[in-house]
Coordinates of N, CA, C and O in Angstrom, one line a residue:
X1 N 15.3 -4.7 -5.0 CA 13.9 -4.8 -5.1 C 13.5 -6.2 -5.3 O 14.1 -6.9 -6.1
X2 N 12.4 -6.6 -4.6 CA 11.9 -8.0 -4.7 C 10.6 -8.0 -5.4 O 9.7 -7.2 -5.0
X3 N 10.4 -8.9 -6.3 CA 9.0 -8.9 -7.0 C 8.5 -10.3 -6.8 O 9.2 -11.3 -6.9
X4 N 7.2 -10.4 -6.6 CA 6.5 -11.7 -6.4 C 5.2 -11.7 -7.1 O 4.6 -10.7 -7.3
X5 N 4.8 -12.9 -7.6 CA 3.5 -13.1 -8.2 C 2.8 -14.1 -7.3 O 3.4 -15.0 -6.7
X6 N 1.4 -14.0 -7.2 CA 0.7 -14.9 -6.3 C 0.9 -16.4 -6.5 O 0.8 -17.2 -5.6
X7 N 1.3 -16.7 -7.7 CA 1.5 -18.2 -8.0 C 2.9 -18.6 -7.7 O 3.2 -19.8 -7.9
X8 N 3.8 -17.7 -7.3 CA 5.2 -18.1 -7.1 C 5.4 -19.1 -6.0 O 6.4 -19.9 -6.1
X9 N 4.7 -19.0 -5.0 CA 5.1 -19.7 -3.8 C 3.8 -20.0 -2.9 O 2.8 -19.4 -3.1
X10 N 3.9 -21.0 -2.1 CA 2.8 -21.3 -1.2 C 2.9 -20.4 0.1 O 2.3 -20.7 1.1
X11 N 3.7 -19.4 0.0 CA 3.9 -18.4 1.1 C 4.3 -19.0 2.4 O 3.5 -19.2 3.3
X12 N 5.5 -19.3 2.5 CA 6.1 -19.7 3.8 C 5.5 -20.9 4.4 O 5.4 -21.1 5.6
X13 N 5.0 -21.8 3.6 CA 4.4 -23.1 4.1 C 3.4 -22.7 5.2 O 3.5 -23.1 6.4
X14 N 2.4 -21.9 4.8 CA 1.3 -21.5 5.7 C 1.8 -20.8 7.0 O 1.5 -21.1 8.1
X15 N 2.7 -19.8 6.7 CA 3.0 -18.8 7.7 C 3.6 -19.4 9.0 O 3.0 -19.3 10.1
X16 N 4.7 -20.0 8.9 CA 5.4 -20.6 10.1 C 5.8 -19.4 11.0 O 6.3 -18.4 10.5
X17 N 5.6 -19.5 12.3 CA 5.9 -18.4 13.2 C 7.4 -18.0 13.1 O 7.7 -16.8 13.2
X18 N 8.3 -18.9 12.9 CA 9.7 -18.5 12.8 C 10.0 -17.7 11.6 O 11.0 -16.9 11.5
X19 N 9.2 -17.8 10.5 CA 9.4 -17.0 9.3 C 8.7 -15.7 9.5 O 9.1 -14.7 8.9
X20 N 7.6 -15.6 10.2 CA 6.9 -14.3 10.4 C 7.5 -13.4 11.4 O 7.5 -12.2 11.2
X21 N 8.2 -13.9 12.4 CA 8.7 -13.1 13.5 C 9.6 -12.0 13.0 O 9.5 -10.8 13.4
X22 N 10.6 -12.3 12.1 CA 11.5 -11.2 11.6 C 10.7 -10.1 10.8 O 11.3 -9.0 10.6
X23 N 9.5 -10.4 10.3 CA 8.8 -9.4 9.5 C 8.0 -8.4 10.4 O 7.4 -7.5 9.9
X24 N 8.1 -8.6 11.7 CA 7.4 -7.7 12.6 C 8.2 -6.6 13.1 O 7.8 -5.8 14.0
X25 N 9.5 -6.5 12.7 CA 10.4 -5.5 13.3 C 10.3 -4.1 12.6 O 10.9 -3.2 13.1
X26 N 9.6 -4.0 11.5 CA 9.6 -2.8 10.7 C 8.1 -2.6 10.2 O 7.5 -3.5 9.9
X27 N 7.7 -1.3 10.2 CA 6.4 -1.0 9.6 C 6.4 -1.4 8.1 O 7.4 -1.2 7.4
X28 N 5.3 -2.0 7.7 CA 5.1 -2.4 6.3 C 4.1 -1.5 5.7 O 3.0 -1.4 6.1
X29 N 4.5 -0.8 4.6 CA 3.7 0.3 4.0 C 3.2 -0.2 2.6 O 4.1 -0.5 1.8
X30 N 1.9 -0.3 2.4 CA 1.4 -0.7 1.1 C 1.1 0.5 0.3 O 0.4 1.4 0.7
X31 N 1.6 0.5 -1.0 CA 1.4 1.6 -1.9 C 0.8 1.0 -3.2 O 0.9 -0.2 -3.5
X32 N 0.2 1.9 -4.0 CA -0.3 1.5 -5.3 C -1.6 2.3 -5.6 O -2.1 3.1 -4.8
X33 N -2.1 2.0 -6.8 CA -3.3 2.7 -7.3 C -4.6 2.4 -6.5 O -4.6 1.4 -5.8
X34 N -5.5 3.3 -6.5 CA -6.8 3.1 -5.9 C -7.4 1.8 -6.4 O -7.3 1.4 -7.6
X35 N -8.1 1.1 -5.5 CA -8.8 -0.2 -5.9 C -7.9 -1.4 -5.9 O -8.4 -2.5 -6.1
X36 N -6.6 -1.3 -5.6 CA -5.8 -2.5 -5.6 C -5.9 -3.3 -4.4 O -5.4 -4.5 -4.3
X37 N -6.5 -2.8 -3.3 CA -6.8 -3.5 -2.1 C -5.8 -3.3 -1.0 O -5.7 -4.1 -0.1
X38 N -5.3 -2.1 -0.9 CA -4.3 -1.8 0.1 C -4.9 -1.9 1.5 O -4.3 -2.5 2.4
X39 N -6.1 -1.4 1.7 CA -6.7 -1.4 3.0 C -7.2 -2.8 3.4 O -6.9 -3.4 4.5
X40 N -7.9 -3.5 2.4 CA -8.5 -4.8 2.7 C -7.4 -5.9 2.9 O -7.4 -6.7 3.8
X41 N -6.4 -5.8 2.0 CA -5.2 -6.7 2.1 C -4.4 -6.4 3.3 O -3.9 -7.3 4.0
X42 N -4.3 -5.1 3.6 CA -3.5 -4.6 4.7 C -4.0 -5.1 6.0 O -3.3 -5.6 6.9
X43 N -5.3 -5.1 6.2 CA -6.0 -5.6 7.4 C -5.6 -7.1 7.6 O -5.3 -7.5 8.7
X44 N -5.7 -7.9 6.5 CA -5.5 -9.3 6.6 C -4.0 -9.6 6.9 O -3.6 -10.5 7.6
X45 N -3.1 -8.8 6.3 CA -1.7 -8.9 6.5 C -1.3 -8.6 7.9 O -0.6 -9.4 8.6
X46 N -1.9 -7.6 8.5 CA -1.7 -7.2 9.9 C -2.2 -8.3 10.8 O -1.5 -8.6 11.8
X47 N -3.3 -8.9 10.5 CA -3.8 -10.0 11.3 C -2.9 -11.2 11.3 O -2.6 -11.7 12.4
X48 N -2.3 -11.6 10.1 CA -1.4 -12.7 10.1 C -0.1 -12.4 10.8 O 0.4 -13.3 11.5
X49 N 0.3 -11.2 10.7 CA 1.6 -10.8 11.4 C 1.4 -10.4 12.9 O 2.4 -10.2 13.6
X50 N 0.1 -10.3 13.3 CA -0.2 -9.9 14.7 C 0.4 -8.5 14.9 O 1.0 -8.3 16.0
X51 N 0.1 -7.6 14.0 CA 0.6 -6.2 14.1 C -0.7 -5.3 14.0 O -1.7 -5.7 13.4
X52 N -0.6 -4.1 14.5 CA -1.7 -3.2 14.4 C -1.8 -2.8 12.9 O -0.9 -2.9 12.1
X53 N -3.0 -2.4 12.5 CA -3.3 -1.9 11.1 C -3.6 -0.4 11.2 O -4.4 0.0 12.0
X54 N -3.1 0.4 10.3 CA -3.4 1.8 10.1 C -3.8 2.1 8.7 O -3.1 1.6 7.8
X55 N -4.8 2.9 8.5 CA -5.2 3.4 7.2 C -4.9 4.9 7.1 O -5.5 5.7 7.8
X56 N -3.9 5.3 6.2 CA -3.5 6.7 6.2 C -4.7 7.6 5.9 O -4.8 8.7 6.4
X57 N -5.6 7.2 5.0 CA -6.7 8.0 4.6 C -7.6 8.3 5.8 O -8.1 9.4 6.1
X58 N -7.9 7.2 6.6 CA -8.7 7.4 7.8 C -8.0 8.3 8.8 O -8.7 9.1 9.5
X59 N -6.7 8.2 8.9 CA -5.9 9.0 9.9 C -6.0 10.5 9.5 O -6.0 11.4 10.3
X60 N -5.9 10.7 8.1 CA -6.0 12.1 7.6 C -7.3 12.7 7.9 O -7.5 13.8 8.4
X61 N -8.4 11.9 7.7 CA -9.8 12.4 8.0 C -9.9 12.7 9.5 O -10.5 13.7 9.8
X62 N -9.4 11.8 10.3 CA -9.5 12.1 11.8 C -8.8 13.3 12.2 O -9.2 14.1 13.0
X63 N -7.6 13.5 11.6 CA -6.8 14.7 11.9 C -7.4 16.0 11.4 O -7.4 17.0 12.1
X64 N -8.1 15.9 10.3 CA -8.7 17.1 9.6 C -10.1 17.4 10.1 O -10.6 18.5 10.0
X65 N -10.7 16.3 10.7 CA -12.1 16.5 11.1 C -13.1 16.6 10.0 O -14.2 17.1 10.1
X66 N -12.7 16.1 8.8 CA -13.6 16.1 7.7 C -13.2 15.0 6.7 O -12.1 14.4 6.8
X67 N -14.1 14.6 5.8 CA -13.8 13.5 4.8 C -12.8 14.0 3.8 O -12.6 15.2 3.6
X68 N -12.2 13.0 3.1 CA -11.2 13.3 2.1 C -11.9 14.1 0.9 O -11.3 15.1 0.4
X69 N -13.1 13.7 0.6 CA -13.9 14.4 -0.4 C -14.0 15.9 -0.1 O -13.9 16.8 -0.9
X70 N -14.3 16.1 1.2 CA -14.5 17.5 1.7 C -13.2 18.3 1.7 O -13.1 19.5 1.3
X71 N -12.1 17.6 2.1 CA -10.8 18.2 2.0 C -10.4 18.7 0.6 O -10.0 19.8 0.3
X72 N -10.6 17.8 -0.4 CA -10.4 18.1 -1.8 C -11.2 19.3 -2.2 O -10.7 20.2 -2.9
X73 N -12.5 19.2 -1.9 CA -13.5 20.2 -2.4 C -13.2 21.6 -1.7 O -13.3 22.6 -2.4
X74 N -12.9 21.6 -0.4 CA -12.7 22.9 0.3 C -11.3 23.4 0.3 O -11.2 24.7 0.3
X75 N -10.3 22.6 0.3 CA -9.0 23.0 0.4 C -8.1 22.7 -0.8 O -7.0 23.3 -0.9
X76 N -8.5 21.8 -1.6 CA -7.7 21.4 -2.8 C -6.8 20.2 -2.5 O -6.5 19.9 -1.4
X77 N -6.2 19.7 -3.6 CA -5.4 18.5 -3.5 C -4.1 18.8 -2.8 O -3.5 18.0 -2.0
X78 N -3.5 20.0 -3.1 CA -2.2 20.3 -2.5 C -2.3 20.3 -1.0 O -1.4 19.8 -0.3
X79 N -3.3 20.9 -0.4 CA -3.5 20.9 1.0 C -3.7 19.5 1.6 O -3.1 19.1 2.6
X80 N -4.4 18.7 0.8 CA -4.6 17.3 1.3 C -3.3 16.5 1.3 O -2.9 15.8 2.3
X81 N -2.4 16.7 0.2 CA -1.2 16.0 0.2 C -0.2 16.4 1.3 O 0.5 15.6 1.8
X82 N -0.3 17.7 1.6 CA 0.6 18.2 2.7 C 0.2 17.6 4.1 O 1.0 17.1 4.8
X83 N -1.2 17.6 4.3 CA -1.6 16.9 5.5 C -1.3 15.4 5.6 O -1.0 14.9 6.6
X84 N -1.5 14.8 4.4 CA -1.2 13.4 4.3 C 0.2 13.1 4.6 O 0.5 12.1 5.3
X85 N 1.2 13.9 4.1 CA 2.6 13.7 4.4 C 2.9 13.8 5.9 O 3.6 13.0 6.4
X86 N 2.3 14.8 6.5 CA 2.5 15.0 7.9 C 2.0 13.8 8.8 O 2.6 13.4 9.7
X87 N 0.8 13.3 8.4 CA 0.2 12.2 9.1 C 1.0 11.0 8.9 O 1.3 10.2 9.9
X88 N 1.5 10.7 7.7 CA 2.3 9.5 7.5 C 3.6 9.6 8.3 O 4.1 8.6 8.8
X89 N 4.2 10.8 8.3 CA 5.5 10.9 9.1 C 5.2 10.6 10.5 O 6.1 10.0 11.2
X90 N 4.1 11.0 11.1 CA 3.8 10.7 12.5 C 3.6 9.2 12.7 O 4.1 8.6 13.6
X91 N 2.9 8.6 11.7 CA 2.6 7.2 11.9 C 3.9 6.4 11.8 O 4.0 5.3 12.5
X92 N 4.8 6.8 11.0 CA 6.1 6.1 10.8 C 7.0 6.1 12.1 O 7.9 5.4 12.2
X93 N 6.6 7.1 13.0 CA 7.4 7.1 14.3 C 6.7 6.2 15.3 O 7.3 6.1 16.4
X94 N 5.6 5.6 15.0 CA 5.0 4.7 15.9 C 5.6 3.3 15.8 O 6.4 3.0 14.9
X95 N 5.4 2.4 16.8 CA 5.9 1.0 16.7 C 5.5 0.3 15.4 O 4.5 0.8 14.8
X96 N 6.1 -0.7 15.0 CA 5.8 -1.4 13.8 C 4.3 -1.8 13.6 O 3.7 -2.2 14.6
X97 N 3.8 -1.5 12.4 CA 2.4 -1.8 12.1 C 2.4 -2.0 10.6 O 3.3 -1.8 9.8
X98 N 1.2 -2.3 10.1 CA 0.9 -2.4 8.6 C 0.2 -1.1 8.3 O -0.9 -0.8 8.9
X99 N 0.6 -0.3 7.3 CA 0.1 0.9 6.9 C -0.4 0.9 5.5 O 0.4 0.7 4.6
X100 N -1.7 1.2 5.3 CA -2.2 1.3 3.9 C -2.2 2.8 3.6 O -2.7 3.6 4.4
X101 N -1.6 3.2 2.4 CA -1.6 4.6 2.1 C -2.5 4.9 0.9 O -2.9 4.0 0.2
X102 N -2.9 6.2 0.8 CA -3.7 6.6 -0.4 C -2.9 6.5 -1.7 O -1.6 6.5 -1.6
X103 N -3.6 6.4 -2.8 CA -2.9 6.2 -4.1 C -1.8 7.2 -4.4 O -0.8 6.8 -5.1
X104 N -2.0 8.4 -4.0 CA -1.0 9.5 -4.4 C 0.1 9.7 -3.4 O 1.0 10.5 -3.6
X105 N 0.0 9.1 -2.2 CA 1.0 9.4 -1.1 C 2.4 9.1 -1.5 O 3.3 9.9 -1.3
X106 N 2.7 7.9 -2.1 CA 4.0 7.5 -2.4 C 4.6 8.3 -3.6 O 5.8 8.3 -3.9
X107 N 3.8 9.0 -4.3 CA 4.2 9.8 -5.5 C 5.0 11.1 -5.0 O 5.8 11.6 -5.7
X108 N 4.6 11.6 -3.8 CA 5.3 12.7 -3.2 C 6.7 12.3 -2.8 O 6.9 11.4 -2.1
X109 N 7.7 13.0 -3.4 CA 9.1 12.5 -3.2 C 9.5 12.5 -1.7 O 10.3 11.6 -1.3
X110 N 9.1 13.5 -1.0 CA 9.5 13.6 0.4 C 8.8 12.4 1.2 O 9.5 11.8 2.0
X111 N 7.5 12.2 0.9 CA 6.9 11.0 1.6 C 7.5 9.7 1.2 O 7.7 8.8 2.1
X112 N 7.8 9.6 -0.1 CA 8.4 8.3 -0.6 C 9.8 8.1 0.1 O 10.0 6.9 0.5
X113 N 10.6 9.1 0.2 CA 11.9 8.9 0.8 C 11.7 8.6 2.3 O 12.5 7.7 2.8
X114 N 10.8 9.2 3.0 CA 10.5 8.9 4.4 C 10.1 7.4 4.6 O 10.6 6.7 5.5
X115 N 9.2 7.0 3.7 CA 8.7 5.6 3.8 C 9.8 4.6 3.6 O 10.0 3.6 4.3
X116 N 10.6 4.8 2.5 CA 11.7 3.9 2.2 C 12.8 3.9 3.2 O 13.5 2.9 3.4
X117 N 12.9 5.0 4.0 CA 14.0 5.1 5.0 C 13.5 4.4 6.3 O 14.3 3.7 6.9
X118 N 12.2 4.6 6.7 CA 11.8 4.1 8.0 C 11.0 2.9 8.0 O 10.7 2.3 9.0
X119 N 10.6 2.4 6.8 CA 9.7 1.3 6.7 C 10.0 0.4 5.5 O 11.0 0.6 4.8
X120 N 9.2 -0.7 5.3 CA 9.3 -1.5 4.1 C 8.2 -1.2 3.2 O 7.0 -1.3 3.6
X121 N 8.5 -0.7 2.0 CA 7.4 -0.4 1.1 C 7.1 -1.5 0.1 O 8.0 -2.2 -0.4
X122 N 5.8 -1.8 -0.1 CA 5.3 -2.8 -0.9 C 4.3 -2.3 -1.9 O 3.3 -1.7 -1.6
X123 N 4.7 -2.4 -3.2 CA 3.8 -1.9 -4.3 C 2.9 -3.1 -4.7 O 3.3 -4.1 -5.2
X124 N 1.6 -2.9 -4.5 CA 0.6 -3.8 -5.0 C 0.2 -3.4 -6.4 O -0.3 -2.3 -6.6
X125 N 0.4 -4.3 -7.3 CA 0.2 -4.0 -8.7 C -1.0 -4.8 -9.2 O -1.2 -5.9 -8.8
X126 N -1.8 -4.2 -10.1 CA -3.0 -4.9 -10.7 C -3.3 -4.3 -12.1 O -3.0 -3.1 -12.3
X127 N -4.0 -5.0 -12.9 CA -4.4 -4.5 -14.2 C -5.4 -3.4 -14.1 O -6.3 -3.4 -13.2
X128 N -5.3 -2.3 -14.9 CA -6.2 -1.2 -14.8 C -7.6 -1.6 -15.0 O -8.5 -1.1 -14.3
X129 N -7.9 -2.5 -15.9 CA -9.3 -2.9 -16.1 C -9.9 -3.5 -14.8 O -11.1 -3.3 -14.5
X130 N -9.1 -4.3 -14.1 CA -9.6 -4.9 -12.8 C -9.8 -3.8 -11.8 O -10.9 -3.8 -11.1
X131 N -8.9 -2.8 -11.7 CA -9.1 -1.7 -10.8 C -10.3 -0.9 -11.1 O -11.0 -0.5 -10.2
X132 N -10.5 -0.7 -12.4 CA -11.7 0.1 -12.8 C -13.0 -0.5 -12.4 O -13.9 0.1 -12.0
X133 N -13.0 -1.9 -12.5 CA -14.3 -2.6 -12.1 C -14.5 -2.4 -10.6 O -15.6 -2.2 -10.1
X134 N -13.4 -2.5 -9.9 CA -13.5 -2.4 -8.4 C -14.0 -1.0 -8.0 O -14.9 -0.8 -7.2
X135 N -13.3 0.0 -8.5 CA -13.6 1.4 -8.0 C -14.9 1.9 -8.6 O -15.5 2.9 -8.0
X136 N -15.3 1.3 -9.7 CA -16.6 1.8 -10.2 C -17.8 1.4 -9.4 O -18.9 2.0 -9.6
X137 N -17.6 0.6 -8.4 CA -18.7 0.2 -7.5 C -19.1 1.3 -6.5 O -20.1 1.2 -5.8
X138 N -18.2 2.2 -6.3 CA -18.4 3.3 -5.2 C -18.3 4.6 -5.9 O -17.6 4.8 -6.9
X139 N -18.9 5.6 -5.3 CA -18.8 7.0 -5.8 C -18.2 7.9 -4.7 O -18.6 9.0 -4.4
X140 N -17.1 7.4 -4.1 CA -16.5 8.1 -3.0 C -15.1 8.6 -3.2 O -14.5 9.2 -2.4
X141 N -14.6 8.5 -4.5 CA -13.2 8.8 -4.7 C -13.2 10.2 -5.5 O -13.7 10.2 -6.7
X142 N -12.6 11.2 -4.9 CA -12.6 12.5 -5.6 C -12.1 12.6 -7.0 O -12.6 13.3 -7.8
X143 N -11.0 11.8 -7.2 CA -10.4 11.8 -8.6 C -11.2 11.2 -9.7 O -10.9 11.4 -10.8
X144 N -12.3 10.5 -9.3 CA -13.1 9.8 -10.3 C -14.5 10.5 -10.5 O -15.2 10.0 -11.4
X145 N -14.8 11.5 -9.8 CA -16.1 12.1 -9.9 C -16.4 12.5 -11.3 O -15.8 13.3 -11.9
X146 N -17.5 11.8 -11.8 CA -18.0 12.2 -13.2 C -17.1 11.8 -14.3 O -17.2 12.3 -15.4
X147 N -16.1 10.9 -14.1 CA -15.1 10.5 -15.1 C -15.1 9.0 -15.4 O -15.7 8.2 -14.6
X148 N -14.5 8.6 -16.5 CA -14.4 7.2 -16.8 C -13.3 6.6 -16.0 O -12.1 7.0 -16.2
X149 N -13.6 5.6 -15.2 CA -12.5 5.0 -14.3 C -11.3 4.5 -15.1 O -10.2 4.6 -14.7
X150 N -11.6 3.8 -16.3 CA -10.5 3.3 -17.0 C -9.5 4.4 -17.5 O -8.3 4.3 -17.4
X151 N -10.1 5.5 -18.0 CA -9.3 6.6 -18.5 C -8.5 7.2 -17.4 O -7.3 7.5 -17.5
X152 N -9.2 7.4 -16.2 CA -8.5 8.1 -15.1 C -7.4 7.2 -14.6 O -6.2 7.6 -14.4
X153 N -7.6 5.9 -14.4 CA -6.6 5.0 -13.9 C -5.5 4.8 -14.8 O -4.3 4.6 -14.4
X154 N -5.8 4.7 -16.1 CA -4.7 4.6 -17.1 C -3.7 5.8 -17.0 O -2.5 5.6 -17.1
X155 N -4.3 7.0 -16.9 CA -3.4 8.2 -16.8 C -2.7 8.2 -15.5 O -1.5 8.5 -15.4
X156 N -3.4 7.8 -14.4 CA -2.7 7.8 -13.1 C -1.6 6.8 -13.1 O -0.5 7.0 -12.5
X157 N -1.8 5.6 -13.7 CA -0.7 4.6 -13.8 C 0.5 5.1 -14.5 O 1.6 4.9 -14.1
X158 N 0.2 5.8 -15.6 CA 1.3 6.4 -16.4 C 2.1 7.4 -15.6 O 3.4 7.4 -15.6
X159 N 1.4 8.2 -14.8 CA 2.1 9.2 -14.0 C 2.8 8.6 -12.7 O 3.9 9.0 -12.4
X160 N 2.1 7.7 -12.1 CA 2.5 7.3 -10.8 C 3.4 6.0 -10.8 O 4.1 5.8 -9.8
X161 N 3.3 5.2 -11.8 CA 4.0 3.9 -11.8 C 5.5 4.1 -11.6 O 6.2 3.3 -10.9
X162 N 6.2 5.1 -12.2 CA 7.6 5.3 -12.0 C 7.9 5.5 -10.5 O 9.0 5.1 -10.0
X163 N 7.0 6.2 -9.8 CA 7.3 6.4 -8.3 C 7.0 5.1 -7.6 O 7.8 4.7 -6.7
X164 N 5.9 4.4 -7.9 CA 5.7 3.1 -7.2 C 6.8 2.1 -7.5 O 7.1 1.3 -6.6
X165 N 7.5 2.2 -8.6 CA 8.6 1.3 -8.9 C 9.7 1.5 -8.0 O 10.6 0.6 -7.9
X166 N 9.8 2.6 -7.2 CA 10.8 2.7 -6.2 C 10.5 2.0 -4.9 O 11.3 2.1 -4.0
X167 N 9.4 1.4 -4.8 CA 9.1 0.6 -3.6 C 10.0 -0.6 -3.5 O 10.5 -1.1 -4.5
X168 N 10.3 -1.0 -2.3 CA 11.3 -2.0 -2.1 C 10.9 -3.4 -2.5 O 11.7 -4.3 -2.8
X169 N 9.6 -3.7 -2.5 CA 9.0 -5.0 -2.9 C 7.8 -4.7 -3.8 O 7.0 -3.8 -3.6
X170 N 7.8 -5.5 -4.9 CA 6.7 -5.4 -5.9 C 5.9 -6.7 -5.8 O 6.5 -7.8 -5.9
X171 N 4.5 -6.6 -5.7 CA 3.7 -7.8 -5.7 C 2.6 -7.6 -6.7 O 1.8 -6.7 -6.6
X172 N 2.5 -8.5 -7.7 CA 1.4 -8.5 -8.7 C 0.2 -9.2 -8.1 O 0.3 -10.3 -7.6
X173 N -0.9 -8.5 -8.1 CA -2.2 -9.1 -7.6 C -3.2 -9.3 -8.8 O -3.0 -8.7 -9.8
X174 N -4.2 -10.1 -8.5 CA -5.2 -10.3 -9.6 C -6.6 -10.4 -9.0 O -6.8 -9.9 -7.8
X175 N -7.5 -10.9 -9.7 CA -8.9 -11.0 -9.3 C -9.0 -12.3 -8.4 O -9.7 -13.3 -8.8
X176 N -8.3 -12.3 -7.3 CA -8.3 -13.5 -6.5 C -8.6 -13.1 -5.0 O -8.6 -11.9 -4.7
X177 N -8.9 -14.0 -4.1 CA -9.1 -13.7 -2.7 C -7.9 -12.9 -2.1 O -6.8 -13.1 -2.5
X178 N -8.3 -12.0 -1.2 CA -7.2 -11.2 -0.6 C -6.1 -12.0 0.1 O -5.0 -11.6 0.2
X179 N -6.5 -13.2 0.6 CA -5.5 -14.1 1.2 C -4.4 -14.5 0.2 O -3.3 -14.7 0.7
X180 N -4.7 -14.5 -1.0 CA -3.7 -14.9 -2.0 C -2.7 -13.7 -2.1 O -1.4 -14.0 -2.2
X181 N -3.1 -12.5 -2.1 CA -2.2 -11.3 -2.1 C -1.4 -11.3 -0.8 O -0.2 -11.0 -0.9
X182 N -2.0 -11.6 0.3 CA -1.3 -11.6 1.6 C -0.1 -12.7 1.5 O 1.0 -12.4 1.9
X183 N -0.4 -13.9 1.0 CA 0.6 -14.9 0.8 C 1.7 -14.4 -0.1 O 2.9 -14.6 0.2
X184 N 1.4 -13.7 -1.2 CA 2.4 -13.2 -2.1 C 3.3 -12.2 -1.4 O 4.5 -12.1 -1.6
X185 N 2.7 -11.3 -0.6 CA 3.4 -10.3 0.1 C 4.4 -10.9 1.1 O 5.6 -10.6 1.1
X186 N 3.9 -11.9 1.8 CA 4.8 -12.6 2.8 C 5.9 -13.3 2.1 O 7.0 -13.3 2.6
X187 N 5.6 -13.9 1.0 CA 6.7 -14.6 0.3 C 7.7 -13.6 -0.2 O 8.9 -13.9 -0.1
X188 N 7.3 -12.5 -0.7 CA 8.2 -11.5 -1.3 C 9.1 -10.9 -0.1 O 10.3 -10.6 -0.3
X189 N 8.4 -10.6 1.0 CA 9.1 -10.0 2.2 C 10.2 -11.0 2.7 O 11.3 -10.7 3.1
X190 N 9.8 -12.3 2.7 CA 10.7 -13.3 3.2 C 11.9 -13.5 2.2 O 13.0 -13.6 2.7
X191 N 11.6 -13.4 0.9 CA 12.7 -13.5 0.0 C 13.6 -12.3 0.1 O 14.8 -12.5 0.0
X192 N 13.1 -11.1 0.3 CA 13.9 -10.0 0.5 C 14.8 -10.1 1.7 O 16.0 -9.8 1.7
X193 N 14.2 -10.7 2.8 CA 15.0 -10.9 4.0 C 16.1 -11.9 3.8 O 17.3 -11.7 4.2
X194 N 15.8 -13.0 3.0 CA 16.8 -14.0 2.7 C 18.0 -13.4 1.9 O 19.2 -13.6 2.1
X195 N 17.6 -12.6 0.9 CA 18.6 -11.9 0.0 C 19.5 -11.0 0.8 O 20.7 -10.9 0.6
X196 N 18.8 -10.2 1.8 CA 19.6 -9.3 2.6 C 20.6 -10.0 3.5 O 21.7 -9.6 3.6
X197 N 20.1 -11.1 4.0 CA 21.0 -11.9 4.9 C 22.2 -12.5 4.1 O 23.3 -12.5 4.6
X198 N 22.0 -12.9 2.9 CA 23.0 -13.6 2.1 C 24.0 -12.6 1.6 O 25.1 -12.9 1.3
X199 N 23.6 -11.3 1.5 CA 24.5 -10.2 1.0 C 25.4 -9.6 2.1 O 26.2 -8.8 1.8
X200 N 25.1 -9.9 3.3 CA 25.8 -9.3 4.4 C 27.2 -10.0 4.6 O 27.3 -11.1 4.3

């Protein structure tokens, strides 16, 4: 497991092509709690790597023909997780891309094993208070309906962090521009690659 902090590195001296090329051979899957920036950071990461970007939540909605809120309300969380797992399995069979997953996806043992087998998993970490400020700006998340974001996120972190910790790369993020998180991800992926080459 590789861990990186945004201040660790200037991220590959501004993304040299020779450093980025080896990172395009495998799908990169971003995991972590809601509000950590998986979709917004993922889009920027995909742009830097010149890879397609996929958002698992959007793909689930497209497959189901309804919003995630509607899936939760009409079918329940178990049905949503089952559909999410099948969608992610399909996406992992596509050519390399950057994939942002929903906060609960990586907690499912079958989905987690699939991601770690077929892709590179990256846990984006952030303080609960920061996440609560971010998610409190929207009223579109089923798990937060009518609840205190700090309390919900604290409990989700307690339950989900052990699963997230099984991600192959850990990146601590903060209240900084998304480009800083992208740099930290690239630095951590590069470090993992260097470590892998030296251990062969």
